[in-house]
mmCIF file of C-alpha atoms and ligand atoms in Angstrom:
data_model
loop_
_atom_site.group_PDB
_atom_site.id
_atom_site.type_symbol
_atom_site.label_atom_id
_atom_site.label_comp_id
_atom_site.label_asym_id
_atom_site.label_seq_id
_atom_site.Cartn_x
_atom_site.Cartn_y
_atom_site.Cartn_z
ATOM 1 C CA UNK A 1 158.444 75.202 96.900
ATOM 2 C CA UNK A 2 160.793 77.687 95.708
ATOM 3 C CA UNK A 3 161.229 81.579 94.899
ATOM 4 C CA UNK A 4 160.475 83.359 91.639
ATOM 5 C CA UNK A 5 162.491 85.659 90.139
ATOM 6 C CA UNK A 6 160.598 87.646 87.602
ATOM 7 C CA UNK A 7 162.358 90.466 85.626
ATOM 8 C CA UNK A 8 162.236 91.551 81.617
ATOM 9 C CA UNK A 9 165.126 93.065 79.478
ATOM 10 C CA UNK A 10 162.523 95.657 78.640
ATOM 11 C CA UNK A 11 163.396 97.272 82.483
ATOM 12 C CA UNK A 12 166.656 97.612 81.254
ATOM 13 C CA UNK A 13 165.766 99.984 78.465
ATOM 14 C CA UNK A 14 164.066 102.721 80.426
ATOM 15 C CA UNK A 15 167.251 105.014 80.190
ATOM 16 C CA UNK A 16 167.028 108.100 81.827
ATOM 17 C CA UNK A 17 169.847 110.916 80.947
ATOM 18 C CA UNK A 18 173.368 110.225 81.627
ATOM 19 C CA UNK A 19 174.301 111.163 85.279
ATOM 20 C CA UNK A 20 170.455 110.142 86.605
ATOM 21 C CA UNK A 21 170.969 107.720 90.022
ATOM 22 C CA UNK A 22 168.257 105.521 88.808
ATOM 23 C CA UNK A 23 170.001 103.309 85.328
ATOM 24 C CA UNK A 24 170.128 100.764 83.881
ATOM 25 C CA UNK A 25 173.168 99.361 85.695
ATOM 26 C CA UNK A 26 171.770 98.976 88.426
ATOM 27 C CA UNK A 27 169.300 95.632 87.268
ATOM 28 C CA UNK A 28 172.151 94.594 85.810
ATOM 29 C CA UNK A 29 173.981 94.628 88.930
ATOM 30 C CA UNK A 30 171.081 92.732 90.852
ATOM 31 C CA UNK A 31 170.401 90.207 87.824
ATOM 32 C CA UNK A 32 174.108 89.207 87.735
ATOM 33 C CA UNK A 33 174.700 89.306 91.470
ATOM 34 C CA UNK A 34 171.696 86.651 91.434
ATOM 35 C CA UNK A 35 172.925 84.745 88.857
ATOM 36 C CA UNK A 36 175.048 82.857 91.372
ATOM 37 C CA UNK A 37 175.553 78.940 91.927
ATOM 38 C CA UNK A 38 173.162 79.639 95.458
ATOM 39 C CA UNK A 39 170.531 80.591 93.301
ATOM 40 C CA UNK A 40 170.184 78.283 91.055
ATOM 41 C CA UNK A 41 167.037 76.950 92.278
ATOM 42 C CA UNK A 42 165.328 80.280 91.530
ATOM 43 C CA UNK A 43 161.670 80.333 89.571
ATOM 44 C CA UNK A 44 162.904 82.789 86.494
ATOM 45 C CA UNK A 45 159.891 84.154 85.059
ATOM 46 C CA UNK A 46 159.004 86.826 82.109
ATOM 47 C CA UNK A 47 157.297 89.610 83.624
ATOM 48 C CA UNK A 48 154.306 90.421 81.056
ATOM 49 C CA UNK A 49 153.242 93.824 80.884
ATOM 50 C CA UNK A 50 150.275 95.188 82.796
ATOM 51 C CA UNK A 51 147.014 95.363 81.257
ATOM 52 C CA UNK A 52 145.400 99.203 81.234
ATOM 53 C CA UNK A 53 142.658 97.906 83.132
ATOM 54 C CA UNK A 54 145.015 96.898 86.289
ATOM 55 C CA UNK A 55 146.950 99.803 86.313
ATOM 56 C CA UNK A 56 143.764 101.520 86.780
ATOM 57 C CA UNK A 57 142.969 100.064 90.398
ATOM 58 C CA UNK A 58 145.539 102.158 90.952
ATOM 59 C CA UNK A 59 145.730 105.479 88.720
ATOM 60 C CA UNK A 60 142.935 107.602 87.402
ATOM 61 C CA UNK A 61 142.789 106.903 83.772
ATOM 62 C CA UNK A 62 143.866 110.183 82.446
ATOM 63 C CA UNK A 63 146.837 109.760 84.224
ATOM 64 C CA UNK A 64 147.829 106.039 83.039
ATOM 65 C CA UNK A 65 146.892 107.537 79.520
ATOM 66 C CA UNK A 66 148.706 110.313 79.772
ATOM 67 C CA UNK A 67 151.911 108.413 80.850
ATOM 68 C CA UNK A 68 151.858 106.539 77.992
ATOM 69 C CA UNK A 69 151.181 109.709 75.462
ATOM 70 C CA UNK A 70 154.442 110.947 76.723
ATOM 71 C CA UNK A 71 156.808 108.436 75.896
ATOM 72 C CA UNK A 72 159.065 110.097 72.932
ATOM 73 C CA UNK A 73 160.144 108.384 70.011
ATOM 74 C CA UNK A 74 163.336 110.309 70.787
ATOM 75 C CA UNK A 75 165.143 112.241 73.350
ATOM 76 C CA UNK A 76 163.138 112.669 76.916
ATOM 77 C CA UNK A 77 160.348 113.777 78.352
ATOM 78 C CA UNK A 78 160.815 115.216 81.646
ATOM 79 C CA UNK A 79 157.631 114.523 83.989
ATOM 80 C CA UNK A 80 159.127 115.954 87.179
ATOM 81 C CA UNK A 81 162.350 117.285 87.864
ATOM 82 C CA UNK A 82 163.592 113.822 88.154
ATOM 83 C CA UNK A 83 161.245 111.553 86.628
ATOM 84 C CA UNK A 84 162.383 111.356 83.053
ATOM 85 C CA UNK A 85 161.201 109.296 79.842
ATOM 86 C CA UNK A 86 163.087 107.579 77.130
ATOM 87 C CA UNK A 87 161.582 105.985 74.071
ATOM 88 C CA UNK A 88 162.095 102.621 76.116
ATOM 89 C CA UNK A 89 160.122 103.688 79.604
ATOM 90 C CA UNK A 90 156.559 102.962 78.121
ATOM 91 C CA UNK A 91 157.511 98.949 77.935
ATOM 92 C CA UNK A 92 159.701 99.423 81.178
ATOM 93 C CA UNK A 93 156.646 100.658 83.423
ATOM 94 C CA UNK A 94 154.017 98.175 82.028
ATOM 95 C CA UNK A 95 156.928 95.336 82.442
ATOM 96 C CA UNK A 96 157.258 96.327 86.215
ATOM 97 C CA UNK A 97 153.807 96.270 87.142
ATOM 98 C CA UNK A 98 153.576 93.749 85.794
ATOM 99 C CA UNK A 99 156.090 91.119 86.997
ATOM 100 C CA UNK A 100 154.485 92.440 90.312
ATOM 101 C CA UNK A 101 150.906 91.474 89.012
ATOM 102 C CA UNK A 102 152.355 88.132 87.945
ATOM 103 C CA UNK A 103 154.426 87.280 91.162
ATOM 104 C CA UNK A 104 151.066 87.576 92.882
ATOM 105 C CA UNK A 105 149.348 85.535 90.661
ATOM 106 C CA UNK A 106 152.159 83.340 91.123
ATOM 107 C CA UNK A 107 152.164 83.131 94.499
ATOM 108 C CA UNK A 108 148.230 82.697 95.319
ATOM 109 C CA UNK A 109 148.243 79.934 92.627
ATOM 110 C CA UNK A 110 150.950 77.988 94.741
ATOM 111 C CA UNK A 111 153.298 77.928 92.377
ATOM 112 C CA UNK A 112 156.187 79.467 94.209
ATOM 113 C CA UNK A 113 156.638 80.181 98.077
ATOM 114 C CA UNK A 114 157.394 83.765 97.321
ATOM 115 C CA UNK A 115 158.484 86.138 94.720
ATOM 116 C CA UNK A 116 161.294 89.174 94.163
ATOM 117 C CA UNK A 117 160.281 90.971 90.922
ATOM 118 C CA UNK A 118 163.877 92.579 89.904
ATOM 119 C CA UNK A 119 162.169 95.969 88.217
ATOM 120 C CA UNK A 120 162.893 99.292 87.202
ATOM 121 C CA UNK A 121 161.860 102.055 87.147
ATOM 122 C CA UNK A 122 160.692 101.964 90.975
ATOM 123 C CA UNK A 123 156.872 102.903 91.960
ATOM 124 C CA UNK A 124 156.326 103.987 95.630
ATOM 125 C CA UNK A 125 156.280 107.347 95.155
ATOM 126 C CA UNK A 126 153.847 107.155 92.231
ATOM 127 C CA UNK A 127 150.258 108.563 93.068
ATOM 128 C CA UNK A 128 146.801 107.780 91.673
ATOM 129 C CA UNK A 129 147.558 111.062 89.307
ATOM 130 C CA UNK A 130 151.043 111.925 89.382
ATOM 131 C CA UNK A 131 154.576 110.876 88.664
ATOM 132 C CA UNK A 132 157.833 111.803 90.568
ATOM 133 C CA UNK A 133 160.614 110.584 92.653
ATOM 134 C CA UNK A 134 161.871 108.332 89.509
ATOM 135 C CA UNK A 135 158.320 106.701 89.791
ATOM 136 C CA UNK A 136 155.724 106.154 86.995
ATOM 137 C CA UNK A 137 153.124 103.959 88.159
ATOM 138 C CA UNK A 138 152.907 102.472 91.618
ATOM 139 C CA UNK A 139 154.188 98.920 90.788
ATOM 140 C CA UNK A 140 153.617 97.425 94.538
ATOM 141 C CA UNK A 141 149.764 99.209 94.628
ATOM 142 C CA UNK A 142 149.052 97.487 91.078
ATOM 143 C CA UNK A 143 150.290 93.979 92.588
ATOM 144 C CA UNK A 144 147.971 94.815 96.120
ATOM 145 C CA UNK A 145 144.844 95.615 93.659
ATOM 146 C CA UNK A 146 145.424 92.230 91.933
ATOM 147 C CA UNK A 147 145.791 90.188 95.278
ATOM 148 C CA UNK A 148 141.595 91.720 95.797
ATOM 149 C CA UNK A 149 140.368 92.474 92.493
ATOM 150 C CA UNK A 150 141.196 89.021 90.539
ATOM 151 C CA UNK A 151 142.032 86.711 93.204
ATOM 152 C CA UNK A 152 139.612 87.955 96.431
ATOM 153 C CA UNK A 153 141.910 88.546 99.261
ATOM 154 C CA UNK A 154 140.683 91.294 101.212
ATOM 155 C CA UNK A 155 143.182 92.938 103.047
ATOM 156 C CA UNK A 156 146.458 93.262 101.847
ATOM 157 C CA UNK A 157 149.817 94.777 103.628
ATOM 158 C CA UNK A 158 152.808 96.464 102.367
ATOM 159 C CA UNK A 159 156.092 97.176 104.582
ATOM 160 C CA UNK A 160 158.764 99.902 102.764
ATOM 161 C CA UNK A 161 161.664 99.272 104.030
ATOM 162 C CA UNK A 162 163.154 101.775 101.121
ATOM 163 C CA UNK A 163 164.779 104.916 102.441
ATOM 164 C CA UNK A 164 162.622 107.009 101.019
ATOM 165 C CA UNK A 165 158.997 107.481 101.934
ATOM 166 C CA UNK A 166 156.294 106.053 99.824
ATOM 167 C CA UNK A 167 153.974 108.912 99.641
ATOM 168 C CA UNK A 168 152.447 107.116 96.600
ATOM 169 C CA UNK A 169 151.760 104.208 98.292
ATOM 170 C CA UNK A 170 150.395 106.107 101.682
ATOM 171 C CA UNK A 171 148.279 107.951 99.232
ATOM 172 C CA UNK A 172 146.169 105.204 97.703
ATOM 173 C CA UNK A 173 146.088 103.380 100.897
ATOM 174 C CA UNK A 174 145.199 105.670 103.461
ATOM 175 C CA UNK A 175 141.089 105.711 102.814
ATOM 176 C CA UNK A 176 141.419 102.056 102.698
ATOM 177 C CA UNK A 177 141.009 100.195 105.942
ATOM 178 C CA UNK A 178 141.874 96.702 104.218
ATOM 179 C CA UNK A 179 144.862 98.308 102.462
ATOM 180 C CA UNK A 180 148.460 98.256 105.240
ATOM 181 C CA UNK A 181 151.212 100.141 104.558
ATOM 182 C CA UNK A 182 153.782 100.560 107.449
ATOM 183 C CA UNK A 183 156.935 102.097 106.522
ATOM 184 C CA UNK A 184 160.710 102.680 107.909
ATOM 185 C CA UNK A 185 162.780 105.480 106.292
ATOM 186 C CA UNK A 186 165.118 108.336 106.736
ATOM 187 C CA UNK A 187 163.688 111.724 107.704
ATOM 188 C CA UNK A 188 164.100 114.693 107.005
ATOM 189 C CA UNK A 189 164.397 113.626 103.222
ATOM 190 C CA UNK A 190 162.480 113.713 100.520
ATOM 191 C CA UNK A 191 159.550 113.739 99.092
ATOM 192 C CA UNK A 192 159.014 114.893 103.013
ATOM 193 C CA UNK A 193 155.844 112.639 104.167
ATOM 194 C CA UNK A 194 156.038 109.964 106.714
ATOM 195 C CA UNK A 195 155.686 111.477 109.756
ATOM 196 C CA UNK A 196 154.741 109.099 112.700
ATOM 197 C CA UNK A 197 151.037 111.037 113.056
ATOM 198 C CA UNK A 198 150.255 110.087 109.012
ATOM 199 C CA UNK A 199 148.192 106.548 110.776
ATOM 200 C CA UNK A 200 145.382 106.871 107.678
ATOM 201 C CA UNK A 201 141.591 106.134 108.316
ATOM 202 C CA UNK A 202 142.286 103.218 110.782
ATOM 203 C CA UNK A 203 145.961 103.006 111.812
ATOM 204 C CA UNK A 204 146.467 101.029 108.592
ATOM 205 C CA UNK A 205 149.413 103.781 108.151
ATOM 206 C CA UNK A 206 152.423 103.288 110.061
ATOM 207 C CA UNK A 207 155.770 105.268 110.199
ATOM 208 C CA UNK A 208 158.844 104.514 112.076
ATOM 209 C CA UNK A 209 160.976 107.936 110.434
ATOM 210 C CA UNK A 210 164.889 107.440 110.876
ATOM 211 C CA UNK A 211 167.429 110.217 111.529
ATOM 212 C CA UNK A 212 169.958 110.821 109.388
ATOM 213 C CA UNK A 213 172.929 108.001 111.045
ATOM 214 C CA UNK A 214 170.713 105.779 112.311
ATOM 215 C CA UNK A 215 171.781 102.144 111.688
ATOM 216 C CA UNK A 216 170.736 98.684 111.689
ATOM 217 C CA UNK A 217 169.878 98.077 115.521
ATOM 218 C CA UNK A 218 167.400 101.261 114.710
ATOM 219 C CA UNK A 219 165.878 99.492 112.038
ATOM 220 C CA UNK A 220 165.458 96.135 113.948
ATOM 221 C CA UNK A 221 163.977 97.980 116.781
ATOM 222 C CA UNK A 222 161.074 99.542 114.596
ATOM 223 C CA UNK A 223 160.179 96.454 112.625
ATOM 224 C CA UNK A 224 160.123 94.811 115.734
ATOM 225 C CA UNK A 225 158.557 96.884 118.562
ATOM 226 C CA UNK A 226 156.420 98.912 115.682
ATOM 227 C CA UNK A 227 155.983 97.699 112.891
ATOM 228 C CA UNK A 228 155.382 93.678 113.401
ATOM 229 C CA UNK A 229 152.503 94.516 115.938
ATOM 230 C CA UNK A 230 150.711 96.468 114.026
ATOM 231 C CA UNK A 231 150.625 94.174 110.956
ATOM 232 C CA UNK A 232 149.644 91.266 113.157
ATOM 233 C CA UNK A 233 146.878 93.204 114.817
ATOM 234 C CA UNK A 234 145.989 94.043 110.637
ATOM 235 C CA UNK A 235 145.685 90.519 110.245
ATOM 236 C CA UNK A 236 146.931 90.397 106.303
ATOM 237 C CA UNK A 237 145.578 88.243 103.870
ATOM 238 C CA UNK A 238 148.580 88.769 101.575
ATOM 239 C CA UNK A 239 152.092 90.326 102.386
ATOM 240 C CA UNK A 240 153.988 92.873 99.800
ATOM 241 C CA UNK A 241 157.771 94.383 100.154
ATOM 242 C CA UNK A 242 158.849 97.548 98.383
ATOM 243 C CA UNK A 243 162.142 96.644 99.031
ATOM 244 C CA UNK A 244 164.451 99.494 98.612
ATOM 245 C CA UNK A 245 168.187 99.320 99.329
ATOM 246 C CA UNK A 246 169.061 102.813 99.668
ATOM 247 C CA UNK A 247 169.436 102.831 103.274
ATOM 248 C CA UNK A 248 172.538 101.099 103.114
ATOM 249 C CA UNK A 249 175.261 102.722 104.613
ATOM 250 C CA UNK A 250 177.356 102.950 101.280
ATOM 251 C CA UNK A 251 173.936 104.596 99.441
ATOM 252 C CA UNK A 252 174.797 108.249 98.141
ATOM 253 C CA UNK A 253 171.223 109.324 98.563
ATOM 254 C CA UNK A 254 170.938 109.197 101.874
ATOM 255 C CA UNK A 255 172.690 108.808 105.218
ATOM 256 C CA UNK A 256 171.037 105.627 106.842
ATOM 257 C CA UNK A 257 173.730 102.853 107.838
ATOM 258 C CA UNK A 258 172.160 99.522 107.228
ATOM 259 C CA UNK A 259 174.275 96.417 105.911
ATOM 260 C CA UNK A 260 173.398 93.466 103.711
ATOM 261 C CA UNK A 261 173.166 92.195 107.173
ATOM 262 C CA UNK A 262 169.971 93.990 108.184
ATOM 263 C CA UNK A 263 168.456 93.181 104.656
ATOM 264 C CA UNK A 264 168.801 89.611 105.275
ATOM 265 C CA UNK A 265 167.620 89.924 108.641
ATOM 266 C CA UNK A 266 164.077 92.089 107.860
ATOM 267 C CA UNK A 267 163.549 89.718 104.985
ATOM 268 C CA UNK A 268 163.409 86.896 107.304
ATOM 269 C CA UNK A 269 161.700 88.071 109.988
ATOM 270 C CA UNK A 270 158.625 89.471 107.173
ATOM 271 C CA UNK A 271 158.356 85.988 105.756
ATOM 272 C CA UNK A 272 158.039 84.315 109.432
ATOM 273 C CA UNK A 273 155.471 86.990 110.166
ATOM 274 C CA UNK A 274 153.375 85.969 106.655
ATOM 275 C CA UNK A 275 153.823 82.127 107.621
ATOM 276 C CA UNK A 276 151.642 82.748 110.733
ATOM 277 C CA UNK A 277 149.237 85.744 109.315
ATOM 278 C CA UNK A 278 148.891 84.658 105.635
ATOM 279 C CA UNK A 279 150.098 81.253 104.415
ATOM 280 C CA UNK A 280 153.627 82.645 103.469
ATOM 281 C CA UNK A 281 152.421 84.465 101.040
ATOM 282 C CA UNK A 282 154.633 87.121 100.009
ATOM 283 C CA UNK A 283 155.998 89.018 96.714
ATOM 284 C CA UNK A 284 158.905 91.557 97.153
ATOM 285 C CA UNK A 285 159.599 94.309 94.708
ATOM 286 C CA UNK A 286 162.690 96.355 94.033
ATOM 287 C CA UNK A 287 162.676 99.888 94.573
ATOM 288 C CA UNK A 288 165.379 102.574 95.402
ATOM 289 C CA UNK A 289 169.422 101.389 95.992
ATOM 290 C CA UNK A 290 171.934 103.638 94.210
ATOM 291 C CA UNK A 291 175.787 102.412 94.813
ATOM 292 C CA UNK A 292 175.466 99.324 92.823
ATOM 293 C CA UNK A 293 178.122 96.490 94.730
ATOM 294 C CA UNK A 294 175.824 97.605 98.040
ATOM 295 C CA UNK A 295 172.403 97.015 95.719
ATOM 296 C CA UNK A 296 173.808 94.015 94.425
ATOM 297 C CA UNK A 297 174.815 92.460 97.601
ATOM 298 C CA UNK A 298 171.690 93.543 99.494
ATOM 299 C CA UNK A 299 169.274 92.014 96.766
ATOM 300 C CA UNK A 300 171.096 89.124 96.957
ATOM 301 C CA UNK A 301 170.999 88.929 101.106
ATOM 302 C CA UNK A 302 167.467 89.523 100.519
ATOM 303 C CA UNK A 303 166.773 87.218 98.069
ATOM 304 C CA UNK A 304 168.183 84.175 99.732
ATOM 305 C CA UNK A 305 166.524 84.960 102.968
ATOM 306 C CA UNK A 306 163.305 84.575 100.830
ATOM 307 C CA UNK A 307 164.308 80.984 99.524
ATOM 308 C CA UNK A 308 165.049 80.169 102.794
ATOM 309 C CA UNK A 309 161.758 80.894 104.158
HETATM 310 ZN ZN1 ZN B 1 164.514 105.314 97.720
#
């Protein structure tokens, strides 16, 4: 069985102002860094766009309507400080849920192994009622609600190994004991959450916060000695990634130092974990990852650590 790649063009047309870290070039960057002779045995799927109703596990209803009242027909529309619309966002957010919905239909069906939905704009620091942090609607959360609502998994995991926090993701999981979401990233940095005492309403939250320099062996050391534990003693029926790659060490957002190396590494050692908790099952989704040639070659270290699981 092989990987899926699922992406749309329509991702490519959510086009914040000039100078904004999160654009356009950088899916182009992944798509053509994956359009290598290696991976030519990839799944390429259409990523359809997410039905109202499934963002809606997910959002409160004003806000998912509200989202898509804002979309101008010209110009921007500014919904945080750095959370900006274009006339092509309102495709571009219900194309990246739902490649994420689809990759987990995908995957439960048996179609593919695994799946690496190659998305933008990101979604972990979307909350049930508010955008920011580039983030519209929480694309990973949508694909979780999917895994239990259509499909009747019951307890589904995330790990974030974006260097960022996903306060959007912590936030819909936390009353949720059969909703996982363990988390590496650098701190202090924004948006400011993911302290190691944030555990949620049954130690189905877990934070491993990184200082500012910390590198690869760091990283290993908290999937391993943290973060692997406790999502074997959760026990997932179904494993998600918000796979971020802004904690490399050429990323200008932030001061981690991890290398395509580590990528490659955490990828590998998530889908062996998923083999032995829940039948391999596991769908990936981009987030965060700002100099594009480190993006590119960490999606692509990631990627082929999936189709070699
Ligand atoms: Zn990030």
């Amino acid at each position: 069985m092989t990987t899926a790649l699922i992406t749309h063009p329509a991702c490519l047309a959510h086009e914040p102002p000039q100078g904004h870290p999160e654009r356009s070039a950088r899916l182009v960057e992944v798509l053509k860094a994956l359009e290598a002779a290696e991976f030519r045995a990839l799944k390429r799927e259409s990523a359809p766009q997410a039905s109202k109703a499934a963002l809606e596990r997910v959002h409160a209803r004003d806000y998912v309507e509200a989202v898509l009242a804002i979309i101008p027909k010209s110009g921007f529309a500014r919904l945080d400080a750095d959370t900006i619309a274009s006339p092509g966002t309102g495709e571009a957010v219900l194309r990246a849920a739902g490649a994420v919905i689809k990759g987990v239909d995908l995957v439960i069906a048996g179609e593919v192994k695994n799946a690496f939905c190659a998305v933008r704009p990101p979604g972990h620091h979307a909350t049930p009622n508010r955008a920011m942090g580039f983030c519209f609607f929480n694309n990973v959360a949508v694909g979780a609600l999917q895994a239990r609502a259509v499909h009747g998994l019951k307890r589904i995991a995330v790990v974030d190994f974006d260097v960022h926090h996903g306060n959007g993701t912590q936030d819909i999981f936390t009353p949720d004991a059969n909703l996982f979401y363990a988390s590496t990233h650098q701190s202090p940095l924004y948006p400011g959450t993911g302290s190691a005492d944030e555990t949620g309403i049954a130690h189905n939250i877990v934070n491993v916060p990184l200082p500012p320099g910390a590198g690869g062996a760091e990283f290993r050391r908290a999937l391993e000695s943290v973060i692997l534990p406790a999502l074997t003693r959760f026990a997932p029926d179904f494993l998600l990634i918000s796979a971020g790659f802004d904690a490399h060490r050429d990323d200008p957002l932030a001061q981690l130092r991890f290398e395509e190396s580590d990528y490659g590494w955490a990828t590998g050692v998530l889908c062996t974990a998923a083999e032995r908790l829940c039948k391999g099952r596991v769908v990936s989704t981009l987030e965060g990852g700002y100099d594009l040639d480190a993006l590119a070659a960490s999606a692509a270290a990631h990627v082929r650590a999936l189709m070699a699981a």
